[in-house]
Short mmCIF file of C-alpha atoms in Angstrom, two decimals:
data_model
loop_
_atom_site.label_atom_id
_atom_site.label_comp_id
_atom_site.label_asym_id
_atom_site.label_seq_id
_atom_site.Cartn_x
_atom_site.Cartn_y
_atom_site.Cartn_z
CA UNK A 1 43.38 91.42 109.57
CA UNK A 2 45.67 94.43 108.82
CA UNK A 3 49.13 94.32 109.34
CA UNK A 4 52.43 96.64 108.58
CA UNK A 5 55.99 95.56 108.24
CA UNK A 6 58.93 98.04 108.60
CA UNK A 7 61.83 95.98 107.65
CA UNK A 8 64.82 98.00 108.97
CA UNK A 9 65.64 98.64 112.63
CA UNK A 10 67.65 101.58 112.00
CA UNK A 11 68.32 103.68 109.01
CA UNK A 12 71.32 105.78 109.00
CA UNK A 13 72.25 108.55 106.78
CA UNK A 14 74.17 111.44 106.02
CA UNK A 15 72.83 115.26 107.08
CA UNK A 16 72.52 116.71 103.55
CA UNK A 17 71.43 113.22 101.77
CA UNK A 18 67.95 111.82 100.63
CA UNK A 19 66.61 109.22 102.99
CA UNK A 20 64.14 106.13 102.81
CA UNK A 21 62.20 105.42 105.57
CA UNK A 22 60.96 102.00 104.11
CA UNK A 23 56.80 100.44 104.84
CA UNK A 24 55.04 97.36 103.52
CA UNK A 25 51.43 96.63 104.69
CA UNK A 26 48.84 94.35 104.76
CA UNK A 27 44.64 95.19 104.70
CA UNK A 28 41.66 92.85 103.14
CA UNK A 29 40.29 95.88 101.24
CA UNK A 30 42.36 100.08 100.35
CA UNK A 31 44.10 101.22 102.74
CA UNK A 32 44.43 104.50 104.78
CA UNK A 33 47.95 104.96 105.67
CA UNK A 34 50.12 107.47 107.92
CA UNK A 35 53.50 108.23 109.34
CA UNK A 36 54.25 109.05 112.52
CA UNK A 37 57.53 110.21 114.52
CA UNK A 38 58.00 109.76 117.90
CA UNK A 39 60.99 111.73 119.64
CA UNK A 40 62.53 110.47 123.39
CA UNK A 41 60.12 110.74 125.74
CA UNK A 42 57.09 112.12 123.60
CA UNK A 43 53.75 110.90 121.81
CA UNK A 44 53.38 110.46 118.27
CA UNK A 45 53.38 113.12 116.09
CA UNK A 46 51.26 112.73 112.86
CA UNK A 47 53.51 113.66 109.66
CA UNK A 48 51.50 112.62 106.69
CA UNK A 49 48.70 110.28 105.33
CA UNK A 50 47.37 108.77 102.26
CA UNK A 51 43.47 108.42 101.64
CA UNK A 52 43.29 108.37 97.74
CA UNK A 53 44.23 109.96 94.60
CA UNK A 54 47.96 111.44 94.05
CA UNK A 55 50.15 108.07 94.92
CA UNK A 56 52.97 110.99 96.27
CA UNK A 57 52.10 112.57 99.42
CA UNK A 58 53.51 115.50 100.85
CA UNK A 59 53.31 116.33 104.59
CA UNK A 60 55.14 118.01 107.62
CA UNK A 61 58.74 119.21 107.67
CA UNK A 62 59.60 118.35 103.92
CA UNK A 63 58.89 114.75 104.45
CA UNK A 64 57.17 112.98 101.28
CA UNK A 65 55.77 109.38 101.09
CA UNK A 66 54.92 107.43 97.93
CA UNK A 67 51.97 105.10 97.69
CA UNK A 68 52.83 101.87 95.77
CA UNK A 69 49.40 99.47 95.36
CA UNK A 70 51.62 97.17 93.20
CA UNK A 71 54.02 96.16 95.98
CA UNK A 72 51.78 97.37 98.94
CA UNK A 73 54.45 99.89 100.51
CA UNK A 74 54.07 103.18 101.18
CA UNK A 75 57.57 104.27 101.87
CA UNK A 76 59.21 107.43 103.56
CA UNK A 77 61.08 110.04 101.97
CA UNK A 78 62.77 113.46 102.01
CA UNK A 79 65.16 114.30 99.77
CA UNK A 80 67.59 116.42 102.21
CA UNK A 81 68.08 114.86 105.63
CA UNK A 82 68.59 117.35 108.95
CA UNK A 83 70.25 116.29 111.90
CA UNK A 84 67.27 116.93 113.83
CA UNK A 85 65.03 114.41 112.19
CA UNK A 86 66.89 111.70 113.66
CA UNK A 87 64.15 109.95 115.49
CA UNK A 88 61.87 106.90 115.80
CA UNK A 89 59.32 106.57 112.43
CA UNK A 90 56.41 104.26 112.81
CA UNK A 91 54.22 103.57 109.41
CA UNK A 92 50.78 103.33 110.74
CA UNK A 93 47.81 101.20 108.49
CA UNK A 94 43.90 101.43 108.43
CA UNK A 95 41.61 99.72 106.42
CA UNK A 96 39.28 101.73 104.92
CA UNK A 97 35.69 101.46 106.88
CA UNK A 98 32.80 99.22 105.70
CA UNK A 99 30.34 98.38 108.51
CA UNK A 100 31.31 97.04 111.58
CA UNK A 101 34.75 97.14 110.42
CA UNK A 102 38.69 98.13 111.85
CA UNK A 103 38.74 101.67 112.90
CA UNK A 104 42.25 101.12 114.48
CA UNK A 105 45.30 102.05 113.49
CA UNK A 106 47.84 99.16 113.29
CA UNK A 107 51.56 100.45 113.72
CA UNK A 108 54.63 98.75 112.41
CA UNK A 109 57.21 98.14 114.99
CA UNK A 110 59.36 101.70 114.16
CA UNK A 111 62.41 102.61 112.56
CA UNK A 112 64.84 104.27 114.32
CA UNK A 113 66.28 107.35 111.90
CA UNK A 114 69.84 108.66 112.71
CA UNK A 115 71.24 111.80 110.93
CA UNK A 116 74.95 112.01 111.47
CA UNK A 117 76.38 115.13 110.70
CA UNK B 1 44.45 125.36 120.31
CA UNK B 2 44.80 123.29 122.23
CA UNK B 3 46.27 119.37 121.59
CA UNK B 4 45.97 116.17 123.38
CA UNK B 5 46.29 116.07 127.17
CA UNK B 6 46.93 113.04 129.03
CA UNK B 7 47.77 112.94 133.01
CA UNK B 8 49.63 112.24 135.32
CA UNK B 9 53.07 112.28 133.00
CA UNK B 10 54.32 109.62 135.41
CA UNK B 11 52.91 106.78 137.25
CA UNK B 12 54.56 104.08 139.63
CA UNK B 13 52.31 101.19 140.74
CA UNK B 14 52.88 97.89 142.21
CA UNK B 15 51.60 94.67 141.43
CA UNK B 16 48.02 93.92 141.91
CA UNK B 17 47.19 97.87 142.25
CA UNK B 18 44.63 99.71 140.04
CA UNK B 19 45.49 102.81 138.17
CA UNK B 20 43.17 105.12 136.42
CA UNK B 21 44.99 107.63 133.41
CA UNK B 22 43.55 110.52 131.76
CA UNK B 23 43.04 112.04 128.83
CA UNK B 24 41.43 115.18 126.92
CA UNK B 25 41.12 115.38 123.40
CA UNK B 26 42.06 118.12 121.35
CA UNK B 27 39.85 120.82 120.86
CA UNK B 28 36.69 119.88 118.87
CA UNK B 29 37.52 116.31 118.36
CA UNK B 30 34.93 113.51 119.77
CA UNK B 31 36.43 110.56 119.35
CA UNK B 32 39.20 108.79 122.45
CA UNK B 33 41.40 105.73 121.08
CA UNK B 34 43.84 104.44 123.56
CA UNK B 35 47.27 102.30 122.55
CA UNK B 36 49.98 100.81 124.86
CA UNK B 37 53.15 101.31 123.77
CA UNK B 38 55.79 98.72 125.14
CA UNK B 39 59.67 99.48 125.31
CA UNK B 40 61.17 98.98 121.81
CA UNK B 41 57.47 98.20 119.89
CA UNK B 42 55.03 100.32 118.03
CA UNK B 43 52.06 101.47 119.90
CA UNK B 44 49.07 98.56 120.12
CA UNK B 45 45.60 99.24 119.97
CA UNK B 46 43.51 99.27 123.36
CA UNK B 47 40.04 100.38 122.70
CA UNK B 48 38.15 103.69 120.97
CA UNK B 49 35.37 105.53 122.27
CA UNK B 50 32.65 107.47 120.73
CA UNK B 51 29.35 109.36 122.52
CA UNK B 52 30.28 107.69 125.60
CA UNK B 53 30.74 103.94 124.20
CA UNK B 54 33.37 101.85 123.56
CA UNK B 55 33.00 101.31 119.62
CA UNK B 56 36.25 98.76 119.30
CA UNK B 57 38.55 97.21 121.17
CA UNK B 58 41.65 95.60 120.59
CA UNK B 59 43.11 91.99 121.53
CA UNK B 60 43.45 93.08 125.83
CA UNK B 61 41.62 91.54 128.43
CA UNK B 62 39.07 92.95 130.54
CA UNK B 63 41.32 94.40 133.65
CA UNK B 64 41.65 96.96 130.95
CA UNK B 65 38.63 99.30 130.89
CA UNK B 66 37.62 102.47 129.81
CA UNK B 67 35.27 105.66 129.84
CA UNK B 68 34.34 108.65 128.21
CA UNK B 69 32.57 111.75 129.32
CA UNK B 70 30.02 114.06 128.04
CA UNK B 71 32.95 116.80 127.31
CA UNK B 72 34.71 113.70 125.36
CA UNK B 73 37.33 113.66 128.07
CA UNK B 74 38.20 109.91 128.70
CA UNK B 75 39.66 107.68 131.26
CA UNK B 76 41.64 104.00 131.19
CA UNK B 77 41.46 101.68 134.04
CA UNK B 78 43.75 99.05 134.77
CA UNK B 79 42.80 96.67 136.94
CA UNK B 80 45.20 93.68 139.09
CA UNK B 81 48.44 95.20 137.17
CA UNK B 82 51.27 93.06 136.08
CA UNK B 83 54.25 93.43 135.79
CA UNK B 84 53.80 93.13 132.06
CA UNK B 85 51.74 95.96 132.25
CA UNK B 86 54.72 98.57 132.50
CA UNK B 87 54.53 100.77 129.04
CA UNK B 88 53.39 104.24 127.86
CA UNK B 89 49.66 104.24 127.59
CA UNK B 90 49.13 106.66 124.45
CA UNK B 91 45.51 108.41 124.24
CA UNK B 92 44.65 109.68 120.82
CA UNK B 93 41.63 111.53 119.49
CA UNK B 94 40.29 112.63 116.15
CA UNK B 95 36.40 113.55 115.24
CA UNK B 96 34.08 111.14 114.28
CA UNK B 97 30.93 113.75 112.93
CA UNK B 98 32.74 115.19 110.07
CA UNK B 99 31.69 112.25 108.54
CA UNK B 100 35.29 112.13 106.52
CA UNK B 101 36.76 109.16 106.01
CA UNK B 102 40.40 108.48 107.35
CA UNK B 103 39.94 111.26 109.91
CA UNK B 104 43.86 111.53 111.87
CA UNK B 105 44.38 110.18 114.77
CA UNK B 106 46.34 113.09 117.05
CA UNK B 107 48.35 111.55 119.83
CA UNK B 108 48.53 112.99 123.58
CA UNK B 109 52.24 112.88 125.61
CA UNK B 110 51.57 109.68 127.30
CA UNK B 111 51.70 108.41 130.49
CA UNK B 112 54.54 106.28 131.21
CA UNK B 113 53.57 103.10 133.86
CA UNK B 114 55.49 101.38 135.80
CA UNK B 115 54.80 98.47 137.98
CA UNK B 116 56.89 97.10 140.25
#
């Protein structure tokens, strides 16, 4: 079974400072694994994914995520935070496809960013 | 281009009733997952379809049920709704052919469901 764990409720920050959005997960074999954000009232917009290769990943709106096989997280990052990117972050998990196997994603339960100015 | 559709935007239902959402994928994409998303939780995974069968389905019962067309479009029927059944119902849809793996999964508005 896959599984994702993202261990803060709510991560605030400063506009102008570098934030962590953090992600742990859990698959039997690699992993495919994405970010999402998710603003009131809207679907989930896809911001980045890793598949293989370069363990940094670099997606939408200047956000960044690093790939860490060691400690099986693949955290959030940018390294200026905006006032409008305060909304909720789900890290999103898929193993990678052998026959018969997941095709789902499997979401973490969200992080709710907050910029303040 | 354009995205994910899903309709009606709203939906209010009361116990027992059946409800039928909708949902067209982005353009060239042939693949239809749909997740329920309850308040305060990360979206859960309902079921995927692909040329017209389901391919996967996730830990719901069998009130939940599902369709897809020959223009990919797709359709999720709940049946005998509970209360517990209140949530947005997220379509997503990503292509299947290309043969690549880890193809994205692009996510419609929802439909937000409420039974009373």
């Amino acid at each position: 079974a896959q599984s994702v764990a993202q261990p803060e409720d709510q991560v605030n920050v400063a506009e102008g400072n570098p934030l962590t959005v953090k992600c742990t997960y859990s698959v039997s074999g690699n992993p495919y694994l994405f970010w999402y954000v998710q603003y009131p009232n809207r679907g989930l917009q896809f911001l980045l994914k890793y598949i293989t290769g370069d363990n940094l990943v670099k997606g939408s709106y200047g956000f960044e995520a690093e790939f860490n096989k060691s400690q099986t997280s693949f955290h959030l990052k940018k390294p200026s935070a905006l006032v409008s990117d305060s909304a909720l972050y789900f890290c999103a998990v898929r193993d990678v496809i052998s026959s018969g196997s997941a095709r789902q994603l499997t979401f973490g339960s969200g992080t709710q960013l907050t910029v303040l100015p | 281009d354009a995205g994910v559709t899903q309709s009606p935007t709203h939906l209010i239902k009361t116990r027992g009733q059946q409800v039928t959402l909708r949902c067209s994928p982005k353009s060239g994409h042939d693949t239809v997952s749909w997740y329920q998303q309850a308040l305060g939780q990360g979206p859960q995974f309902i079921f995927q379809y692909y040329e017209e069968e389901e391919r996967q389905r996730g830990n719901f019962p069998d009130r939940f049920s599902g369709h897809q067309f020959p223009n990919y479009s797709s359709e999720l029927n709940v049946n005998a709704l509970l209360l517990g059944d209140s949530a947005l119902y997220l379509c997503a849809s990503s292509l299947t052919s290309s043969g690549r793996a880890a193809n994205t999964q692009y996510f419609g508005p929802g439909t937000r469901l409420t039974v009373l």
